PDB file of N, CA and C in Angstrom:
ATOM      1  N   UNK I   1       0.843  -1.176   0.000  1.00  0.00           N
ATOM      2  CA  UNK I   1       0.000   0.000   0.000  1.00  0.00           C
ATOM      3  C   UNK I   1       0.887   1.237   0.000  1.00  0.00           C
ATOM      4  N   UNK I   2       0.535   2.181  -0.804  1.00  0.00           N
ATOM      5  CA  UNK I   2       1.290   3.421  -0.909  1.00  0.00           C
ATOM      6  C   UNK I   2       0.365   4.595  -0.586  1.00  0.00           C
ATOM      7  N   UNK I   3       0.956   5.636  -0.033  1.00  0.00           N
ATOM      8  CA  UNK I   3       0.232   6.869   0.269  1.00  0.00           C
ATOM      9  C   UNK I   3       0.589   7.880  -0.817  1.00  0.00           C
ATOM     10  N   UNK I   4      -0.420   8.488  -1.387  1.00  0.00           N
ATOM     11  CA  UNK I   4      -0.162   9.489  -2.425  1.00  0.00           C
ATOM     12  C   UNK I   4      -0.116  10.884  -1.813  1.00  0.00           C
ATOM     13  N   UNK I   5       0.410  11.788  -2.569  1.00  0.00           N
ATOM     14  CA  UNK I   5       0.471  13.187  -2.121  1.00  0.00           C
ATOM     15  C   UNK I   5      -0.936  13.734  -1.901  1.00  0.00           C
ATOM     16  N   UNK I   6      -1.876  13.309  -2.737  1.00  0.00           N
ATOM     17  CA  UNK I   6      -3.259  13.762  -2.599  1.00  0.00           C
ATOM     18  C   UNK I   6      -3.866  13.283  -1.281  1.00  0.00           C
ATOM     19  N   UNK I   7      -3.514  12.072  -0.868  1.00  0.00           N
ATOM     20  CA  UNK I   7      -4.016  11.572   0.408  1.00  0.00           C
ATOM     21  C   UNK I   7      -3.426  12.359   1.572  1.00  0.00           C
ATOM     22  N   UNK I   8      -2.167  12.722   1.484  1.00  0.00           N
ATOM     23  CA  UNK I   8      -1.540  13.554   2.518  1.00  0.00           C
ATOM     24  C   UNK I   8      -2.240  14.909   2.566  1.00  0.00           C
ATOM     25  N   UNK I   9      -2.515  15.496   1.418  1.00  0.00           N
ATOM     26  CA  UNK I   9      -3.217  16.773   1.376  1.00  0.00           C
ATOM     27  C   UNK I   9      -4.610  16.646   1.991  1.00  0.00           C
ATOM     28  N   UNK I  10      -5.295  15.537   1.697  1.00  0.00           N
ATOM     29  CA  UNK I  10      -6.640  15.316   2.226  1.00  0.00           C
ATOM     30  C   UNK I  10      -6.620  15.215   3.755  1.00  0.00           C
ATOM     31  N   UNK I  11      -5.681  14.457   4.291  1.00  0.00           N
ATOM     32  CA  UNK I  11      -5.577  14.307   5.746  1.00  0.00           C
ATOM     33  C   UNK I  11      -5.216  15.646   6.386  1.00  0.00           C
ATOM     34  N   UNK I  12      -4.322  16.384   5.772  1.00  0.00           N
ATOM     35  CA  UNK I  12      -3.957  17.704   6.292  1.00  0.00           C
ATOM     36  C   UNK I  12      -5.171  18.628   6.298  1.00  0.00           C
ATOM     37  N   UNK I  13      -5.985  18.543   5.253  1.00  0.00           N
ATOM     38  CA  UNK I  13      -7.203  19.350   5.188  1.00  0.00           C
ATOM     39  C   UNK I  13      -8.172  18.952   6.301  1.00  0.00           C
ATOM     40  N   UNK I  14      -8.358  17.654   6.501  1.00  0.00           N
ATOM     41  CA  UNK I  14      -9.266  17.187   7.557  1.00  0.00           C
ATOM     42  C   UNK I  14      -8.790  17.622   8.938  1.00  0.00           C
ATOM     43  N   UNK I  15      -7.471  17.637   9.129  1.00  0.00           N
ATOM     44  CA  UNK I  15      -6.903  18.027  10.418  1.00  0.00           C
ATOM     45  C   UNK I  15      -6.734  19.542  10.523  1.00  0.00           C
ATOM     46  N   UNK I  16      -7.147  20.263   9.495  1.00  0.00           N
ATOM     47  CA  UNK I  16      -7.021  21.715   9.449  1.00  0.00           C
ATOM     48  C   UNK I  16      -5.579  22.176   9.638  1.00  0.00           C
ATOM     49  N   UNK I  17      -4.675  21.443   8.961  1.00  0.00           N
ATOM     50  CA  UNK I  17      -3.252  21.774   9.016  1.00  0.00           C
ATOM     51  C   UNK I  17      -2.852  22.485   7.730  1.00  0.00           C
ATOM     52  N   UNK I  18      -2.102  23.524   7.881  1.00  0.00           N
ATOM     53  CA  UNK I  18      -1.561  24.226   6.724  1.00  0.00           C
ATOM     54  C   UNK I  18      -0.110  23.780   6.566  1.00  0.00           C
ATOM     55  N   UNK I  19       0.137  22.978   5.536  1.00  0.00           N
ATOM     56  CA  UNK I  19       1.494  22.477   5.336  1.00  0.00           C
ATOM     57  C   UNK I  19       1.985  22.906   3.955  1.00  0.00           C
ATOM     58  N   UNK I  20       3.290  23.110   3.859  1.00  0.00           N
ATOM     59  CA  UNK I  20       3.898  23.558   2.603  1.00  0.00           C
ATOM     60  C   UNK I  20       4.043  22.384   1.641  1.00  0.00           C
ATOM     61  N   UNK I  21       4.363  22.693   0.398  1.00  0.00           N
ATOM     62  CA  UNK I  21       4.590  21.646  -0.606  1.00  0.00           C
ATOM     63  C   UNK I  21       5.763  20.752  -0.200  1.00  0.00           C
ATOM     64  N   UNK I  22       6.785  21.362   0.395  1.00  0.00           N
ATOM     65  CA  UNK I  22       7.944  20.585   0.847  1.00  0.00           C
ATOM     66  C   UNK I  22       7.535  19.625   1.968  1.00  0.00           C
ATOM     67  N   UNK I  23       6.700  20.079   2.883  1.00  0.00           N
ATOM     68  CA  UNK I  23       6.229  19.217   3.976  1.00  0.00           C
ATOM     69  C   UNK I  23       5.350  18.090   3.434  1.00  0.00           C
ATOM     70  N   UNK I  24       4.537  18.389   2.436  1.00  0.00           N
ATOM     71  CA  UNK I  24       3.694  17.350   1.825  1.00  0.00           C
ATOM     72  C   UNK I  24       4.552  16.240   1.248  1.00  0.00           C
ATOM     73  N   UNK I  25       5.613  16.626   0.537  1.00  0.00           N
ATOM     74  CA  UNK I  25       6.514  15.620  -0.027  1.00  0.00           C
ATOM     75  C   UNK I  25       7.192  14.823   1.085  1.00  0.00           C
ATOM     76  N   UNK I  26       7.639  15.520   2.114  1.00  0.00           N
ATOM     77  CA  UNK I  26       8.303  14.848   3.225  1.00  0.00           C
ATOM     78  C   UNK I  26       7.389  13.872   3.944  1.00  0.00           C
ATOM     79  N   UNK I  27       6.146  14.286   4.212  1.00  0.00           N
ATOM     80  CA  UNK I  27       5.189  13.411   4.880  1.00  0.00           C
ATOM     81  C   UNK I  27       4.850  12.205   4.011  1.00  0.00           C
ATOM     82  N   UNK I  28       4.759  12.426   2.703  1.00  0.00           N
ATOM     83  CA  UNK I  28       4.466  11.318   1.793  1.00  0.00           C
ATOM     84  C   UNK I  28       5.571  10.270   1.860  1.00  0.00           C
ATOM     85  N   UNK I  29       6.808  10.721   1.822  1.00  0.00           N
ATOM     86  CA  UNK I  29       7.955   9.805   1.894  1.00  0.00           C
ATOM     87  C   UNK I  29       7.977   9.081   3.236  1.00  0.00           C
ATOM     88  N   UNK I  30       7.797   9.828   4.329  1.00  0.00           N
ATOM     89  CA  UNK I  30       7.839   9.231   5.667  1.00  0.00           C
ATOM     90  C   UNK I  30       6.734   8.199   5.869  1.00  0.00           C
ATOM     91  N   UNK I  31       5.527   8.540   5.456  1.00  0.00           N
ATOM     92  CA  UNK I  31       4.414   7.599   5.625  1.00  0.00           C
ATOM     93  C   UNK I  31       4.599   6.350   4.782  1.00  0.00           C
ATOM     94  N   UNK I  32       5.146   6.499   3.589  1.00  0.00           N
ATOM     95  CA  UNK I  32       5.405   5.332   2.752  1.00  0.00           C
ATOM     96  C   UNK I  32       6.487   4.436   3.350  1.00  0.00           C
ATOM     97  N   UNK I  33       7.487   5.031   3.999  1.00  0.00           N
ATOM     98  CA  UNK I  33       8.506   4.218   4.678  1.00  0.00           C
ATOM     99  C   UNK I  33       7.894   3.441   5.834  1.00  0.00           C
ATOM    100  N   UNK I  34       6.991   4.070   6.566  1.00  0.00           N
ATOM    101  CA  UNK I  34       6.313   3.385   7.672  1.00  0.00           C
ATOM    102  C   UNK I  34       5.499   2.214   7.132  1.00  0.00           C
ATOM    103  N   UNK I  35       4.775   2.431   6.050  1.00  0.00           N
ATOM    104  CA  UNK I  35       3.961   1.358   5.477  1.00  0.00           C
ATOM    105  C   UNK I  35       4.817   0.226   4.924  1.00  0.00           C
ATOM    106  N   UNK I  36       5.967   0.562   4.352  1.00  0.00           N
ATOM    107  CA  UNK I  36       6.881  -0.476   3.876  1.00  0.00           C
ATOM    108  C   UNK I  36       7.369  -1.330   5.044  1.00  0.00           C
ATOM    109  N   UNK I  37       7.667  -0.686   6.151  1.00  0.00           N
ATOM    110  CA  UNK I  37       8.102  -1.424   7.341  1.00  0.00           C
ATOM    111  C   UNK I  37       6.983  -2.328   7.843  1.00  0.00           C
ATOM    112  N   UNK I  38       5.750  -1.846   7.837  1.00  0.00           N
ATOM    113  CA  UNK I  38       4.620  -2.657   8.273  1.00  0.00           C
ATOM    114  C   UNK I  38       4.440  -3.871   7.352  1.00  0.00           C
ATOM    115  N   UNK I  39       4.680  -3.698   6.065  1.00  0.00           N
ATOM    116  CA  UNK I  39       4.598  -4.826   5.132  1.00  0.00           C
ATOM    117  C   UNK I  39       5.644  -5.886   5.466  1.00  0.00           C
ATOM    118  N   UNK I  40       6.837  -5.452   5.850  1.00  0.00           N
ATOM    119  CA  UNK I  40       7.878  -6.407   6.252  1.00  0.00           C
ATOM    120  C   UNK I  40       7.460  -7.154   7.514  1.00  0.00           C
ATOM    121  N   UNK I  41       6.840  -6.446   8.455  1.00  0.00           N
ATOM    122  CA  UNK I  41       6.393  -7.099   9.686  1.00  0.00           C
ATOM    123  C   UNK I  41       5.289  -8.116   9.418  1.00  0.00           C
ATOM    124  N   UNK I  42       4.454  -7.864   8.413  1.00  0.00           N
ATOM    125  CA  UNK I  42       3.382  -8.810   8.072  1.00  0.00           C
ATOM    126  C   UNK I  42       3.935 -10.138   7.563  1.00  0.00           C
ATOM    127  N   UNK I  43       5.153 -10.127   7.049  1.00  0.00           N
ATOM    128  CA  UNK I  43       5.763 -11.350   6.529  1.00  0.00           C
ATOM    129  C   UNK I  43       6.223 -12.294   7.636  1.00  0.00           C
ATOM    130  N   UNK I  44       6.360 -11.804   8.857  1.00  0.00           N
ATOM    131  CA  UNK I  44       6.828 -12.627   9.969  1.00  0.00           C
ATOM    132  C   UNK I  44       5.764 -13.627  10.408  1.00  0.00           C
ATOM    133  N   UNK I  45       6.233 -14.829  10.762  1.00  0.00           N
ATOM    134  CA  UNK I  45       5.326 -15.854  11.284  1.00  0.00           C
ATOM    135  C   UNK I  45       5.202 -15.657  12.787  1.00  0.00           C
ATOM    136  N   UNK I  46       4.039 -15.257  13.233  1.00  0.00           N
ATOM    137  CA  UNK I  46       3.804 -15.027  14.658  1.00  0.00           C
ATOM    138  C   UNK I  46       2.810 -16.030  15.235  1.00  0.00           C
ATOM    139  N   UNK I  47       2.642 -17.151  14.554  1.00  0.00           N
ATOM    140  CA  UNK I  47       1.637 -18.128  15.001  1.00  0.00           C
ATOM    141  C   UNK I  47       2.001 -18.757  16.339  1.00  0.00           C
ATOM    142  N   UNK I  48       3.280 -18.847  16.679  1.00  0.00           N
ATOM    143  CA  UNK I  48       3.668 -19.460  17.948  1.00  0.00           C
ATOM    144  C   UNK I  48       3.946 -18.434  19.043  1.00  0.00           C
ATOM    145  N   UNK I  49       3.632 -17.175  18.808  1.00  0.00           N
ATOM    146  CA  UNK I  49       3.831 -16.133  19.807  1.00  0.00           C
ATOM    147  C   UNK I  49       2.541 -15.962  20.592  1.00  0.00           C
ATOM    148  N   UNK I  50       2.641 -16.125  21.917  1.00  0.00           N
ATOM    149  CA  UNK I  50       1.459 -15.984  22.747  1.00  0.00           C
ATOM    150  C   UNK I  50       1.045 -14.517  22.821  1.00  0.00           C
ATOM    151  N   UNK I  51      -0.247 -14.251  22.694  1.00  0.00           N
ATOM    152  CA  UNK I  51      -0.697 -12.870  22.810  1.00  0.00           C
ATOM    153  C   UNK I  51      -0.569 -12.385  24.256  1.00  0.00           C
ATOM    154  N   UNK I  52      -0.199 -11.149  24.414  1.00  0.00           N
ATOM    155  CA  UNK I  52      -0.090 -10.553  25.744  1.00  0.00           C
ATOM    156  C   UNK I  52      -0.795  -9.210  25.738  1.00  0.00           C
ATOM    157  N   UNK I  53      -1.294  -8.849  26.874  1.00  0.00           N
ATOM    158  CA  UNK I  53      -1.936  -7.537  26.965  1.00  0.00           C
ATOM    159  C   UNK I  53      -0.935  -6.459  27.313  1.00  0.00           C
ATOM    160  N   UNK I  54       0.251  -6.864  27.743  1.00  0.00           N
ATOM    161  CA  UNK I  54       1.276  -5.904  28.136  1.00  0.00           C
ATOM    162  C   UNK I  54       2.631  -6.581  28.006  1.00  0.00           C
ATOM    163  N   UNK I  55       3.620  -5.855  27.559  1.00  0.00           N
ATOM    164  CA  UNK I  55       4.938  -6.455  27.391  1.00  0.00           C
ATOM    165  C   UNK I  55       5.565  -6.831  28.716  1.00  0.00           C
ATOM    166  N   UNK I  56       5.153  -6.190  29.777  1.00  0.00           N
ATOM    167  CA  UNK I  56       5.656  -6.501  31.108  1.00  0.00           C
ATOM    168  C   UNK I  56       4.558  -7.214  31.894  1.00  0.00           C
ATOM    169  N   UNK I  57       4.067  -8.332  31.335  1.00  0.00           N
ATOM    170  CA  UNK I  57       2.920  -9.021  31.911  1.00  0.00           C
ATOM    171  C   UNK I  57       3.171  -9.496  33.339  1.00  0.00           C
ATOM    172  N   UNK I  58       4.420  -9.709  33.718  1.00  0.00           N
ATOM    173  CA  UNK I  58       4.697 -10.189  35.068  1.00  0.00           C
ATOM    174  C   UNK I  58       4.799  -9.047  36.075  1.00  0.00           C
ATOM    175  N   UNK I  59       4.750  -7.817  35.621  1.00  0.00           N
ATOM    176  CA  UNK I  59       4.852  -6.666  36.504  1.00  0.00           C
ATOM    177  C   UNK I  59       3.560  -6.520  37.296  1.00  0.00           C
ATOM    178  N   UNK I  60       3.679  -6.361  38.597  1.00  0.00           N
ATOM    179  CA  UNK I  60       2.511  -6.192  39.459  1.00  0.00           C
ATOM    180  C   UNK I  60       2.580  -4.840  40.144  1.00  0.00           C
ATOM    181  N   UNK I  61       1.426  -4.210  40.322  1.00  0.00           N
ATOM    182  CA  UNK I  61       1.369  -2.960  41.071  1.00  0.00           C
ATOM    183  C   UNK I  61       1.529  -3.248  42.555  1.00  0.00           C
ATOM    184  N   UNK I  62       2.246  -2.401  43.230  1.00  0.00           N
ATOM    185  CA  UNK I  62       2.417  -2.524  44.670  1.00  0.00           C
ATOM    186  C   UNK I  62       1.494  -1.498  45.318  1.00  0.00           C
ATOM    187  N   UNK I  63       0.506  -1.974  46.034  1.00  0.00           N
ATOM    188  CA  UNK I  63      -0.442  -1.085  46.677  1.00  0.00           C
ATOM    189  C   UNK I  63      -0.570  -1.447  48.147  1.00  0.00           C
ATOM    190  N   UNK I  64      -0.971  -0.485  48.931  1.00  0.00           N
ATOM    191  CA  UNK I  64      -1.193  -0.760  50.340  1.00  0.00           C
ATOM    192  C   UNK I  64      -2.638  -1.210  50.517  1.00  0.00           C
ATOM    193  N   UNK I  65      -2.904  -1.969  51.532  1.00  0.00           N
ATOM    194  CA  UNK I  65      -4.292  -2.367  51.772  1.00  0.00           C
ATOM    195  C   UNK I  65      -5.129  -1.169  52.220  1.00  0.00           C
ATOM    196  N   UNK I  66      -6.384  -1.155  51.811  1.00  0.00           N
ATOM    197  CA  UNK I  66      -7.281  -0.090  52.237  1.00  0.00           C
ATOM    198  C   UNK I  66      -7.618  -0.270  53.708  1.00  0.00           C
ATOM    199  N   UNK I  67      -7.755   0.828  54.382  1.00  0.00           N
ATOM    200  CA  UNK I  67      -8.134   0.775  55.788  1.00  0.00           C
ATOM    201  C   UNK I  67      -8.629   2.128  56.249  1.00  0.00           C
ATOM    202  N   UNK I  68      -9.417   2.117  57.286  1.00  0.00           N
ATOM    203  CA  UNK I  68      -9.953   3.353  57.826  1.00  0.00           C
ATOM    204  C   UNK I  68      -8.893   3.979  58.721  1.00  0.00           C
ATOM    205  N   UNK I  69      -8.622   5.265  58.474  1.00  0.00           N
ATOM    206  CA  UNK I  69      -7.654   6.001  59.280  1.00  0.00           C
ATOM    207  C   UNK I  69      -8.304   7.302  59.708  1.00  0.00           C
ATOM    208  N   UNK I  70      -7.883   7.818  60.823  1.00  0.00           N
ATOM    209  CA  UNK I  70      -8.468   9.093  61.256  1.00  0.00           C
ATOM    210  C   UNK I  70      -8.056  10.217  60.303  1.00  0.00           C
ATOM    211  N   UNK I  71      -8.992  11.109  60.012  1.00  0.00           N
ATOM    212  CA  UNK I  71      -8.717  12.236  59.139  1.00  0.00           C
ATOM    213  C   UNK I  71      -8.632  13.520  59.935  1.00  0.00           C
ATOM    214  N   UNK I  72      -8.619  14.630  59.227  1.00  0.00           N
ATOM    215  CA  UNK I  72      -8.577  15.931  59.886  1.00  0.00           C
ATOM    216  C   UNK I  72      -9.933  16.252  60.503  1.00  0.00           C
ATOM    217  N   UNK I  73      -9.892  16.967  61.582  1.00  0.00           N
ATOM    218  CA  UNK I  73     -11.147  17.456  62.153  1.00  0.00           C
ATOM    219  C   UNK I  73     -11.649  18.589  61.271  1.00  0.00           C
ATOM    220  N   UNK I  74     -12.908  18.942  61.400  1.00  0.00           N
ATOM    221  CA  UNK I  74     -13.476  20.008  60.598  1.00  0.00           C
ATOM    222  C   UNK I  74     -12.748  21.326  60.865  1.00  0.00           C
ATOM    223  N   UNK I  75     -12.422  21.586  62.114  1.00  0.00           N
ATOM    224  CA  UNK I  75     -11.718  22.806  62.474  1.00  0.00           C
ATOM    225  C   UNK I  75     -10.333  22.868  61.829  1.00  0.00           C
ATOM    226  N   UNK I  76      -9.593  21.742  61.872  1.00  0.00           N
ATOM    227  CA  UNK I  76      -8.257  21.712  61.265  1.00  0.00           C
ATOM    228  C   UNK I  76      -8.334  21.867  59.748  1.00  0.00           C
ATOM    229  N   UNK I  77      -9.329  21.239  59.128  1.00  0.00           N
ATOM    230  CA  UNK I  77      -9.467  21.316  57.671  1.00  0.00           C
ATOM    231  C   UNK I  77      -9.818  22.733  57.221  1.00  0.00           C
ATOM    232  N   UNK I  78     -10.575  23.460  58.023  1.00  0.00           N
ATOM    233  CA  UNK I  78     -11.002  24.811  57.643  1.00  0.00           C
ATOM    234  C   UNK I  78     -10.130  25.914  58.256  1.00  0.00           C
ATOM    235  N   UNK I  79      -9.081  25.536  58.977  1.00  0.00           N
ATOM    236  CA  UNK I  79      -8.271  26.520  59.687  1.00  0.00           C
ATOM    237  C   UNK I  79      -7.650  27.559  58.771  1.00  0.00           C
ATOM    238  N   UNK I  80      -7.229  27.195  57.572  1.00  0.00           N
ATOM    239  CA  UNK I  80      -6.592  28.149  56.656  1.00  0.00           C
ATOM    240  C   UNK I  80      -7.549  28.730  55.620  1.00  0.00           C
ATOM    241  N   UNK I  81      -8.817  28.399  55.718  1.00  0.00           N
ATOM    242  CA  UNK I  81      -9.790  28.880  54.730  1.00  0.00           C
ATOM    243  C   UNK I  81     -10.132  30.334  54.952  1.00  0.00           C
TER     244      UNK I  81
END
């Protein structure tokens, strides 16, 4: 799949971006390089790779247990008001 200059202009118009002719050419080249890379990635066999929801799936959050603690009295909370 290739991105044309007209498609770059269309997306810029939708995003209300004012870009120069030089930027249009640059974005066209950059987006086409990204798509070429994605095509290379599609060629990889990933059938034996287990899906994960996060790359650090073994990472756990460290949290303290919830508990009731005494808070500020009304007078202390409003002292600086």
